[in-house]
Amino acid sequence: MKFPIYFDNAATTACDKRALDAMLPYFTETFGNPGSRNHAYGWESEAAVDQARQSIAKLIGAQPKEIIFTSGSTEGNNLAIKGAATMYAKKGAGEKGRGHIIAAMHEHKATLDPCKRLAKDGFDVTFLEPRADGLITKDMVEGAMRDDTILVSIMWANNELGTINEVPEIGKLCHDRGVVLHTDATQWVGKMPTDVERDNIDLMTFSGHKMYGPKGVGAIYVRRRRPRIRLTAQIEGGGQERGIRSGTLNVTGIVGLGKAAELAYEEMEKDQQHTLKLRKKLEDTLQEKLEHTQVNGHADRRLPHITNISFGFVEGEGLMMAIKDIACSSGSACTSASLEPSYVLKALGIGDDLAHSSLRLSLSKWTTEEEVDFAIEKITWAVNHLRNLSPLYDMFKEGIDISKIEWQSH
Amino acid sequence: MNPVREPGGESKQTPAHRKSFQMAYSKQLIEHYENPRNVGTFGTTKELKERKDVGVGIVGAPECGDVMQLQLQIGADGKVADAKFKTFGCGSAIACSSLATEWLKGRTMEDAMKIKNTDMVEELALPPVKIHCSVLAEDAIRAAIKDYNEKNGKAEEAHAH
């Protein structure tokens, strides 16, 4: 085993060597600009980009023309949300009441911040509070819809919890109402079967480095038929990607993303079964060995490779320090001056103490059972060790209700 | 201020990709975190209420991610005979409380009150985002002494400090 063991695949995955190998010739040999229409260098690069576009389209059930390359999901979310909102705005810039947008409170910051920007620019934004199990349902979106709703942006699967929202159902609702649906599918695409036609998607953002591709490249699916979705460009210039996203194409990155998409198409089912089996072992064994341990989010509607676990009476960052052989994330954000626990866990109504006590462990297709067994052993030891150090655990054992104490918070 | 002292002084040689997050912490801090001194309690909450020779300070809040419990046992000579702690919190919070118990033993109340959070910041080379942990530890010392004084009818004296 290589230490520290990598359990942070929801942050980024390693690039598959087969994707890297596909990319390499495009750095040094076939290095032309696909925009160069007058010589073979350009044509060869353009052919490589076209092939990647086809592989990606096949993975998600789209047409190649509906794929727009970006630098990743932060850019993709900005382009989809700001681009759709300004395109479908009911009033011009500088006015109020330009249209209503629905998003969720536990979206990634790359969705929340563009929405907040739009709220400052005259749009009304509703941030839906997820259910206690982390889900956003079709009924919740329907209940928030108004006559002037122009855009719904709901992530397909949540990055901290792995919970899966009712996106196809929400898409159907949006189509019935003539509202544009965008979904941030960064954690979803490449891991779960996707068909933009069946699933009623208008705009979908995803990224290479979450699906064993390279960093710095991603794509948005933009529906071209029934209905045709238009976006206002956010980056203007040479008119690449049909003017929706100017800038010389990142050919190497695109080739890597294309190869990753091809591999995902072929190997998804096997990878799913592998990660699901290991995730279940991790969750079941930790809950069995440690009392007051809960898996956050819906029990079944979750991605196979992400788990978020709270260990009562133990603080997340202290826990991470005790398991330094495991690279993972904590729901606690004690490193920031704010001392705010995860806003995602808070949005679920999870108490501040448990929100401070959580770890996000995310697996990959390369995670081994041996690594999972090591993690179980290490985490069990660390939680017991830190509980021995925890005054809250003593109070709990003495029957004192911690939530009833008047704490002197700073 | 130099916020970070790298362990082994190898900061210049360590390539960026090898810097794990532990390396943001000093050797002294990690040592206290991994081998905390004086962990424990002098009794249950109920028992401690009865014990006049023990002052208990509990500061922080679970929702802030830090709760420190410091207990000082005061001998007949008025000095700290023994000190114990339990802390829910990050590595820095645990290290600060462990350090505080070490420093407190053998001190008179007056000397104990002289321990400043800035001393702990220096000793453990706390990074700026972790300075609040030392503030909490200083608060815990004051709270434990206040509790001891109140139990022994010295509230006025405690106030004078």
Coordinates of C-alpha atoms in Angstrom, one line a residue:
Chain A
M1 CA 0.0 0.0 0.0
K2 CA 1.1 3.5 -0.8
F3 CA 0.8 6.0 2.1
P4 CA -1.2 8.1 2.7
I5 CA -4.0 6.1 1.3
Y6 CA -6.1 8.2 -1.1
F7 CA -9.7 8.4 0.0
D8 CA -10.5 11.8 -1.5
N9 CA -11.6 10.9 -5.0
A10 CA -14.5 13.3 -4.8
A11 CA -11.9 16.1 -4.7
T12 CA -10.1 14.7 -7.7
T13 CA -9.1 11.4 -9.1
A14 CA -5.8 10.3 -10.5
C15 CA -5.7 10.5 -14.3
D16 CA -6.0 7.0 -15.9
K17 CA -2.7 6.2 -17.6
R18 CA -4.7 5.2 -20.8
A19 CA -6.1 8.7 -20.9
L20 CA -2.6 10.2 -20.3
D21 CA -1.2 8.0 -23.1
A22 CA -3.8 9.2 -25.5
M23 CA -3.0 12.8 -24.7
L24 CA 0.8 12.8 -25.0
P25 CA 1.2 13.0 -28.8
Y26 CA -0.9 16.1 -28.8
F27 CA 1.7 18.0 -26.8
T28 CA 4.6 17.5 -29.1
E29 CA 3.7 15.9 -32.4
T30 CA 0.1 16.8 -33.3
F31 CA 0.2 20.1 -31.6
G32 CA -1.8 22.2 -34.1
N33 CA -4.5 24.6 -33.3
P34 CA -7.8 23.1 -34.3
G35 CA -8.8 26.6 -35.4
S36 CA -6.1 26.5 -38.1
R37 CA -8.2 25.6 -41.1
N38 CA -5.5 25.8 -43.7
H39 CA -3.0 23.1 -42.9
A40 CA -2.7 19.5 -41.7
Y41 CA -1.5 20.4 -38.2
G42 CA -4.9 22.1 -37.6
W43 CA -6.9 19.4 -39.3
E44 CA -5.3 16.6 -37.2
S45 CA -6.0 18.4 -34.0
E46 CA -9.5 19.1 -35.1
A47 CA -10.1 15.5 -35.8
A48 CA -8.8 14.5 -32.3
V49 CA -11.2 17.1 -30.8
D50 CA -14.1 15.7 -32.9
Q51 CA -13.4 12.2 -31.8
A52 CA -13.3 13.2 -28.1
R53 CA -16.6 15.1 -28.6
Q54 CA -18.2 12.0 -30.0
S55 CA -17.0 9.8 -27.1
I56 CA -18.3 12.3 -24.6
A57 CA -21.6 12.6 -26.4
K58 CA -22.0 8.8 -26.5
L59 CA -21.4 8.6 -22.7
I60 CA -24.3 10.9 -22.0
G61 CA -26.6 10.1 -24.9
A62 CA -26.2 13.5 -26.6
Q63 CA -25.2 14.7 -30.1
P64 CA -21.6 15.7 -30.6
K65 CA -22.7 19.3 -31.5
E66 CA -24.3 19.6 -28.1
I67 CA -20.9 19.3 -26.2
I68 CA -19.1 22.6 -25.4
F69 CA -15.6 22.3 -23.9
T70 CA -14.7 24.4 -20.9
S71 CA -11.9 24.5 -18.4
G72 CA -13.9 22.5 -15.8
S73 CA -17.0 22.6 -13.8
T74 CA -16.5 26.0 -12.1
E75 CA -16.4 27.6 -15.5
G76 CA -19.2 25.3 -16.7
N77 CA -21.5 26.3 -13.9
N78 CA -20.8 30.0 -14.4
L79 CA -21.4 29.7 -18.1
A80 CA -24.6 27.6 -17.8
I81 CA -26.2 29.7 -15.0
K82 CA -25.1 33.2 -15.9
G83 CA -25.4 32.4 -19.6
A84 CA -28.9 31.0 -19.4
A85 CA -30.2 33.6 -16.9
T86 CA -29.1 36.6 -19.0
M87 CA -30.3 34.9 -22.3
Y88 CA -33.8 34.2 -20.8
A89 CA -34.0 37.3 -18.6
K90 CA -37.4 39.0 -18.7
K91 CA -35.9 42.5 -18.4
G92 CA -32.6 44.1 -19.3
A93 CA -29.5 44.7 -17.3
G94 CA -29.8 47.3 -14.5
E95 CA -33.5 46.5 -13.9
K96 CA -35.1 44.5 -11.2
G97 CA -37.5 41.5 -11.6
R98 CA -35.4 40.0 -14.4
G99 CA -36.6 36.5 -13.6
H100 CA -36.7 33.8 -10.9
I101 CA -34.1 31.1 -10.4
I102 CA -34.3 28.0 -8.2
A103 CA -31.2 26.3 -6.8
A104 CA -30.4 24.3 -3.6
M105 CA -28.7 25.5 -0.4
H106 CA -26.2 22.6 -0.6
E107 CA -25.0 23.2 -4.1
H108 CA -21.3 23.6 -4.7
K109 CA -20.0 27.1 -4.3
A110 CA -19.5 27.2 -8.1
T111 CA -23.3 27.2 -8.3
L112 CA -24.1 29.2 -5.2
D113 CA -21.8 32.1 -6.0
P114 CA -23.0 32.7 -9.6
C115 CA -26.6 32.6 -8.3
K116 CA -25.7 35.1 -5.6
R117 CA -24.2 37.3 -8.3
L118 CA -27.4 37.1 -10.4
A119 CA -29.4 38.0 -7.3
K120 CA -27.4 41.2 -7.1
D121 CA -28.0 41.8 -10.8
G122 CA -31.8 41.9 -10.6
F123 CA -32.8 38.2 -10.6
D124 CA -34.7 36.6 -7.7
V125 CA -33.1 33.4 -6.4
T126 CA -34.7 30.7 -4.2
F127 CA -32.3 28.4 -2.5
L128 CA -34.2 25.2 -1.5
E129 CA -33.4 23.6 1.8
P130 CA -32.7 19.9 1.2
R131 CA -34.6 17.3 3.2
A132 CA -33.0 15.8 6.2
D133 CA -31.7 12.9 4.0
G134 CA -30.0 15.5 1.7
L135 CA -32.4 15.2 -1.3
I136 CA -34.0 17.8 -3.5
T137 CA -37.3 16.4 -4.9
K138 CA -39.4 17.3 -7.8
D139 CA -42.2 18.3 -5.4
M140 CA -39.9 20.8 -3.7
V141 CA -39.0 22.4 -7.0
E142 CA -42.6 22.5 -8.1
G143 CA -43.6 24.1 -4.9
A144 CA -41.0 26.9 -5.4
M145 CA -41.9 27.6 -9.0
R146 CA -43.4 30.9 -10.0
D147 CA -44.8 32.4 -13.2
D148 CA -41.5 34.2 -13.8
T149 CA -39.2 31.2 -13.1
I150 CA -36.7 31.0 -15.9
L151 CA -34.0 28.6 -14.6
V152 CA -33.7 25.7 -12.2
S153 CA -30.1 24.6 -11.3
I154 CA -30.0 21.4 -9.1
M155 CA -26.9 19.3 -8.8
W156 CA -27.4 15.7 -9.8
A157 CA -25.4 14.2 -6.9
N158 CA -24.0 16.2 -4.0
N159 CA -20.3 16.4 -3.7
E160 CA -20.1 16.1 0.1
L161 CA -22.7 13.5 0.7
G162 CA -23.1 11.6 -2.6
T163 CA -26.9 11.9 -2.3
I164 CA -28.8 11.8 -5.6
N165 CA -31.4 14.4 -6.3
E166 CA -34.6 13.8 -8.4
V167 CA -33.0 15.4 -11.5
P168 CA -34.9 13.5 -14.3
E169 CA -38.2 14.2 -12.5
I170 CA -37.2 17.8 -12.1
G171 CA -36.3 17.9 -15.8
K172 CA -39.7 16.6 -16.8
L173 CA -41.3 19.3 -14.6
C174 CA -39.1 22.0 -16.2
H175 CA -39.9 20.8 -19.7
D176 CA -43.7 20.9 -18.9
R177 CA -43.3 24.4 -17.6
G178 CA -41.0 25.8 -20.3
V179 CA -38.2 26.4 -17.7
V180 CA -34.5 25.7 -18.4
L181 CA -32.9 23.0 -16.3
H182 CA -29.2 23.0 -15.5
T183 CA -27.6 20.3 -13.5
D184 CA -24.1 20.3 -12.1
A185 CA -23.2 16.6 -12.8
T186 CA -19.6 16.8 -11.8
Q187 CA -19.8 13.9 -9.4
W188 CA -22.2 12.0 -11.6
V189 CA -21.0 11.8 -15.1
G190 CA -18.6 8.9 -15.8
K191 CA -19.8 7.2 -12.6
M192 CA -23.5 6.7 -13.3
P193 CA -25.5 5.9 -16.5
T194 CA -26.6 9.2 -18.1
D195 CA -29.0 9.8 -21.0
V196 CA -29.8 13.5 -21.5
E197 CA -32.9 12.5 -23.6
R198 CA -34.4 10.1 -21.1
D199 CA -33.4 12.2 -18.1
N200 CA -34.8 15.5 -19.5
I201 CA -31.6 17.5 -19.2
D202 CA -31.2 21.0 -20.9
L203 CA -27.8 22.0 -19.6
M204 CA -25.3 19.7 -17.8
T205 CA -21.9 20.6 -16.4
F206 CA -19.1 18.1 -15.8
S207 CA -15.3 17.9 -15.4
G208 CA -12.4 15.7 -16.5
H209 CA -10.6 15.3 -13.3
K210 CA -13.5 13.7 -11.4
M211 CA -13.7 10.8 -13.9
Y212 CA -10.1 9.7 -14.2
G213 CA -9.3 12.3 -16.8
P214 CA -7.0 15.3 -16.6
K215 CA -7.5 18.6 -14.6
G216 CA -8.3 21.8 -16.4
V217 CA -10.8 20.5 -18.8
G218 CA -14.6 19.9 -18.7
A219 CA -17.6 20.3 -20.8
I220 CA -21.2 21.4 -20.8
Y221 CA -24.0 19.7 -22.6
V222 CA -26.2 22.3 -24.2
R223 CA -29.5 20.9 -25.7
R224 CA -30.0 21.8 -29.3
R225 CA -33.5 20.4 -30.0
R226 CA -36.8 20.2 -28.2
P227 CA -36.1 22.8 -26.9
R228 CA -33.1 24.5 -28.3
I229 CA -31.2 26.1 -25.4
R230 CA -29.2 29.3 -26.0
L231 CA -26.5 30.8 -23.7
T232 CA -25.0 34.2 -23.5
A233 CA -21.2 33.7 -23.8
Q234 CA -19.2 34.6 -20.7
I235 CA -15.8 34.5 -22.4
E236 CA -15.7 36.3 -25.7
G237 CA -13.1 36.3 -28.4
G238 CA -12.2 34.0 -31.3
G239 CA -15.7 32.4 -31.5
Q240 CA -14.7 28.8 -30.8
E241 CA -17.3 26.3 -29.7
R242 CA -19.9 28.1 -31.8
G243 CA -19.2 31.3 -30.1
I244 CA -20.5 30.0 -26.7
R245 CA -16.9 29.6 -25.3
S246 CA -14.1 31.4 -27.1
G247 CA -10.5 30.5 -26.6
T248 CA -8.1 28.1 -28.2
L249 CA -9.2 24.6 -27.5
N250 CA -7.3 22.7 -24.8
V251 CA -6.6 19.8 -27.2
T252 CA -4.6 17.6 -24.9
G253 CA -7.1 18.0 -22.1
I254 CA -10.0 17.4 -24.5
V255 CA -8.4 14.2 -25.8
G256 CA -7.8 13.1 -22.2
L257 CA -11.4 13.8 -21.3
G258 CA -12.6 12.0 -24.4
K259 CA -10.5 8.9 -23.6
A260 CA -11.8 9.0 -20.0
A261 CA -15.3 9.1 -21.3
E262 CA -14.7 6.2 -23.6
L263 CA -13.3 4.2 -20.6
A264 CA -16.2 5.2 -18.4
Y265 CA -18.6 4.0 -21.0
E266 CA -17.0 0.6 -21.2
E267 CA -16.1 0.1 -17.5
M268 CA -18.7 2.0 -15.5
E269 CA -20.7 -1.0 -14.4
K270 CA -17.7 -2.9 -13.1
D271 CA -16.3 0.2 -11.4
Q272 CA -19.7 0.9 -9.8
Q273 CA -20.0 -2.6 -8.3
H274 CA -16.4 -2.4 -7.0
T275 CA -16.7 0.9 -5.2
L276 CA -20.2 0.2 -3.9
K277 CA -19.1 -3.1 -2.3
L278 CA -16.1 -1.4 -0.7
R279 CA -18.2 1.7 0.4
K280 CA -20.7 -0.6 2.1
K281 CA -18.0 -2.5 3.9
L282 CA -16.5 0.7 5.1
E283 CA -19.9 2.1 6.3
D284 CA -21.2 -1.1 7.8
T285 CA -18.0 -2.1 9.7
L286 CA -17.4 1.4 11.1
Q287 CA -21.0 1.6 12.4
E288 CA -20.7 -1.8 13.8
K289 CA -17.4 -1.1 15.6
L290 CA -18.2 2.4 16.8
E291 CA -21.3 3.5 18.6
H292 CA -22.8 6.9 17.8
T293 CA -21.6 6.8 14.2
Q294 CA -24.0 7.8 11.5
V295 CA -23.8 7.9 7.7
N296 CA -25.2 11.2 6.5
G297 CA -27.7 11.4 3.7
H298 CA -30.2 9.1 2.2
A299 CA -29.5 5.4 2.8
D300 CA -29.8 4.2 -0.8
R301 CA -30.0 7.2 -3.1
R302 CA -26.3 7.8 -3.0
L303 CA -23.3 7.5 -5.3
P304 CA -21.4 4.3 -5.0
H305 CA -18.1 5.9 -4.2
I306 CA -18.8 8.7 -1.7
T307 CA -19.6 8.4 2.0
N308 CA -20.0 11.0 4.7
I309 CA -19.8 9.7 8.3
S310 CA -20.2 11.5 11.6
F311 CA -18.5 10.2 14.7
G312 CA -20.2 11.7 17.7
F313 CA -18.1 13.5 20.4
V314 CA -15.0 13.7 18.1
E315 CA -14.0 16.7 16.1
G316 CA -13.3 16.2 12.5
E317 CA -10.0 18.0 12.1
G318 CA -8.5 16.5 15.2
L319 CA -9.7 13.1 13.7
M320 CA -8.0 13.8 10.4
M321 CA -4.8 14.6 12.2
A322 CA -5.0 11.2 14.0
I323 CA -5.5 9.3 10.7
K324 CA -2.7 11.0 8.8
D325 CA -2.1 7.8 6.8
I326 CA -5.5 8.4 5.1
A327 CA -6.0 11.4 2.8
C328 CA -9.6 12.5 3.1
S329 CA -11.8 15.5 3.8
S330 CA -13.5 16.7 6.9
G331 CA -16.9 18.4 7.1
S332 CA -15.4 20.6 9.7
A333 CA -13.8 23.8 8.4
C334 CA -11.9 24.7 11.6
T335 CA -9.0 25.9 9.5
S336 CA -11.0 28.8 8.3
A337 CA -11.3 31.7 10.7
S338 CA -15.1 31.4 10.7
L339 CA -15.1 28.0 12.6
E340 CA -18.2 27.2 10.6
P341 CA -18.9 23.5 10.1
S342 CA -19.9 22.3 6.7
Y343 CA -22.8 24.3 5.3
V344 CA -23.9 21.2 3.5
L345 CA -24.4 19.2 6.7
K346 CA -25.9 22.3 8.3
A347 CA -28.4 22.5 5.4
L348 CA -29.5 19.0 6.3
G349 CA -30.3 20.1 9.9
I350 CA -27.5 18.0 11.3
G351 CA -26.5 19.4 14.7
D352 CA -23.4 21.6 14.8
D353 CA -21.6 19.0 17.0
L354 CA -22.1 16.2 14.6
A355 CA -21.4 18.4 11.6
H356 CA -18.0 19.2 13.2
S357 CA -17.5 15.4 13.6
S358 CA -17.7 14.2 10.0
L359 CA -15.3 12.7 7.5
R360 CA -15.9 12.4 3.8
L361 CA -14.3 9.3 2.3
S362 CA -14.5 8.9 -1.4
L363 CA -13.3 5.8 -3.3
S364 CA -12.0 5.1 -6.8
K365 CA -11.9 2.2 -9.2
W366 CA -8.4 1.6 -7.9
T367 CA -9.2 1.5 -4.2
T368 CA -8.4 -2.0 -2.8
E369 CA -10.1 -4.0 -0.1
E370 CA -6.8 -4.0 1.8
E371 CA -6.9 -0.2 1.8
V372 CA -10.5 -0.2 3.1
D373 CA -9.5 -2.6 5.9
F374 CA -6.6 -0.4 6.9
A375 CA -8.9 2.6 7.0
I376 CA -11.4 0.8 9.1
E377 CA -8.8 -0.2 11.6
K378 CA -7.1 3.2 11.7
I379 CA -10.4 5.2 12.0
T380 CA -11.7 2.9 14.7
W381 CA -8.5 3.4 16.7
A382 CA -8.5 7.1 16.2
V383 CA -12.1 7.6 17.2
N384 CA -11.7 5.6 20.4
H385 CA -8.5 7.4 21.2
L386 CA -10.1 10.8 20.7
R387 CA -13.3 9.9 22.6
N388 CA -11.0 9.0 25.5
L389 CA -9.8 12.6 25.3
S390 CA -13.3 14.1 24.8
P391 CA -15.2 15.8 27.7
L392 CA -18.3 15.5 25.6
Y393 CA -18.1 11.7 25.6
D394 CA -17.7 11.6 29.4
M395 CA -20.8 13.9 29.7
F396 CA -22.7 11.6 27.4
K397 CA -21.8 8.5 29.4
E398 CA -22.9 10.3 32.6
G399 CA -26.3 10.9 31.0
I400 CA -25.8 14.6 30.5
D401 CA -27.7 16.0 27.5
I402 CA -25.0 18.1 25.7
S403 CA -27.6 20.0 23.7
K404 CA -29.1 21.3 27.0
I405 CA -25.9 22.9 28.3
E406 CA -25.5 26.6 28.0
W407 CA -22.1 26.8 26.3
Q408 CA -20.1 29.9 26.4
S409 CA -19.3 30.2 22.7
H410 CA -16.7 32.6 21.5
Chain B
M1 CA 5.5 36.8 12.8
N2 CA 6.8 33.5 11.6
P3 CA 3.5 31.5 11.8
V4 CA 4.9 28.1 10.9
R5 CA 7.9 26.2 12.1
E6 CA 8.4 23.2 9.9
P7 CA 9.4 19.9 11.6
G8 CA 13.0 19.1 11.2
G9 CA 13.7 22.4 9.6
E10 CA 13.3 20.9 6.2
S11 CA 10.9 23.4 4.7
K12 CA 13.3 24.5 2.0
Q13 CA 14.0 21.0 0.8
T14 CA 10.5 19.7 0.9
P15 CA 8.9 19.7 -2.5
A16 CA 5.4 21.2 -2.5
H17 CA 3.8 18.0 -3.5
R18 CA 5.2 16.2 -0.4
K19 CA 3.9 18.8 2.1
S20 CA 1.2 17.0 4.0
F21 CA -1.1 19.0 6.2
Q22 CA 0.7 17.8 9.3
M23 CA 3.7 19.7 8.2
A24 CA 1.8 23.0 8.7
Y25 CA 2.3 22.2 12.4
S26 CA 5.4 22.3 14.5
K27 CA 7.2 19.3 15.9
Q28 CA 6.3 20.5 19.5
L29 CA 2.6 20.7 18.6
I30 CA 2.5 17.3 17.0
E31 CA 4.4 15.8 19.9
H32 CA 1.7 17.1 22.4
Y33 CA -1.1 16.0 20.1
E34 CA 0.3 12.5 19.7
N35 CA 1.3 12.1 23.4
P36 CA -1.0 14.3 25.3
R37 CA 0.0 14.8 29.0
N38 CA -2.3 14.6 31.9
V39 CA -5.4 13.3 30.1
G40 CA -8.3 12.5 32.5
T41 CA -10.6 13.7 35.2
F42 CA -10.6 13.7 39.0
G43 CA -14.1 12.3 39.1
T44 CA -17.6 12.4 37.6
T45 CA -19.4 15.8 37.2
K46 CA -21.3 15.0 40.4
E47 CA -18.2 14.0 42.4
L48 CA -16.3 17.1 41.2
K49 CA -19.1 19.4 42.6
E50 CA -18.3 18.0 46.0
R51 CA -14.5 18.3 45.8
K52 CA -13.4 21.6 47.2
D53 CA -9.8 20.9 46.3
V54 CA -10.5 20.7 42.6
G55 CA -11.3 23.7 40.3
V56 CA -13.0 22.8 37.0
G57 CA -13.0 25.0 33.9
I58 CA -15.1 24.1 30.9
V59 CA -14.9 26.5 28.0
G60 CA -15.9 26.5 24.3
A61 CA -18.9 25.0 22.6
P62 CA -19.6 21.9 20.5
E63 CA -20.9 24.1 17.6
C64 CA -17.7 25.9 17.5
G65 CA -15.8 22.7 17.3
D66 CA -13.9 23.2 20.5
V67 CA -14.7 22.2 24.1
M68 CA -11.9 22.3 26.7
Q69 CA -12.2 20.9 30.2
L70 CA -9.4 21.7 32.6
Q71 CA -9.2 20.5 36.2
L72 CA -6.8 21.7 38.8
Q73 CA -6.2 20.0 42.1
I74 CA -4.9 22.5 44.6
G75 CA -2.7 21.3 47.4
A76 CA -2.6 22.5 51.1
D77 CA 0.3 24.8 50.1
G78 CA -2.0 26.6 47.6
K79 CA -0.1 25.3 44.6
V80 CA -1.4 23.2 41.7
A81 CA -0.6 19.7 42.9
D82 CA -2.1 18.0 39.8
A83 CA -3.8 19.0 36.6
K84 CA -5.9 17.1 34.1
F85 CA -7.7 17.9 30.9
K86 CA -10.1 16.5 28.3
T87 CA -10.6 18.3 25.0
F88 CA -13.0 18.0 22.1
G89 CA -11.3 19.8 19.2
C90 CA -8.6 20.0 16.6
G91 CA -5.0 19.0 17.1
S92 CA -4.0 22.5 18.2
A93 CA -6.7 22.6 20.8
I94 CA -5.6 19.3 22.2
A95 CA -1.9 20.4 22.2
C96 CA -2.7 23.7 23.9
S97 CA -4.6 22.0 26.7
S98 CA -1.9 19.4 27.2
L99 CA 0.8 22.1 27.3
A100 CA -1.3 24.1 29.8
T101 CA -1.5 21.2 32.2
E102 CA 2.3 20.8 32.1
W103 CA 2.9 24.4 32.8
L104 CA 0.3 24.6 35.6
K105 CA 1.7 21.9 37.9
G106 CA 3.5 23.4 40.9
R107 CA 2.4 26.9 40.3
T108 CA 0.6 29.1 42.8
M109 CA -2.7 30.5 41.7
E110 CA -1.1 33.9 41.1
D111 CA 1.5 32.4 38.9
A112 CA -1.0 30.2 37.1
M113 CA -2.9 33.4 36.1
K114 CA 0.2 34.7 34.5
I115 CA 0.2 32.1 31.8
K116 CA -0.7 33.9 28.6
N117 CA -2.1 32.6 25.4
T118 CA 0.8 34.2 23.5
D119 CA 3.2 32.0 25.5
M120 CA 1.5 29.0 24.1
V121 CA 1.4 30.4 20.6
E122 CA 5.1 30.8 20.8
E123 CA 5.9 27.4 22.4
L124 CA 3.7 25.5 19.9
A125 CA 4.4 27.8 16.9
L126 CA 0.6 27.9 16.3
P127 CA -0.4 29.1 12.9
P128 CA -2.5 32.2 12.9
V129 CA -5.8 30.3 12.2
K130 CA -5.2 28.4 15.4
I131 CA -4.5 31.2 17.8
H132 CA -8.1 30.9 19.1
C133 CA -7.1 27.5 20.6
S134 CA -4.6 29.2 22.9
V135 CA -7.1 31.8 23.8
L136 CA -9.5 29.0 24.8
A137 CA -6.8 27.4 26.9
E138 CA -6.1 30.6 28.7
D139 CA -9.8 31.0 29.4
A140 CA -9.9 27.4 30.7
I141 CA -7.2 28.2 33.2
R142 CA -9.1 31.3 34.4
A143 CA -12.3 29.4 34.6
A144 CA -10.8 26.5 36.7
I145 CA -9.2 29.0 39.1
K146 CA -12.5 30.9 39.4
D147 CA -14.3 27.7 40.1
Y148 CA -11.8 26.7 42.8
N149 CA -12.0 30.2 44.4
E150 CA -15.8 30.1 44.4
K151 CA -15.9 26.7 46.0
N152 CA -13.6 28.0 48.7
G153 CA -15.3 31.3 49.3
K154 CA -12.6 33.4 47.7
A155 CA -14.8 34.9 45.0
E156 CA -13.7 38.4 46.0
E157 CA -10.1 37.6 45.6
A158 CA -10.6 36.0 42.2
H159 CA -12.3 39.1 41.1
A160 CA -9.4 41.2 42.2
H161 CA -7.2 39.6 39.5

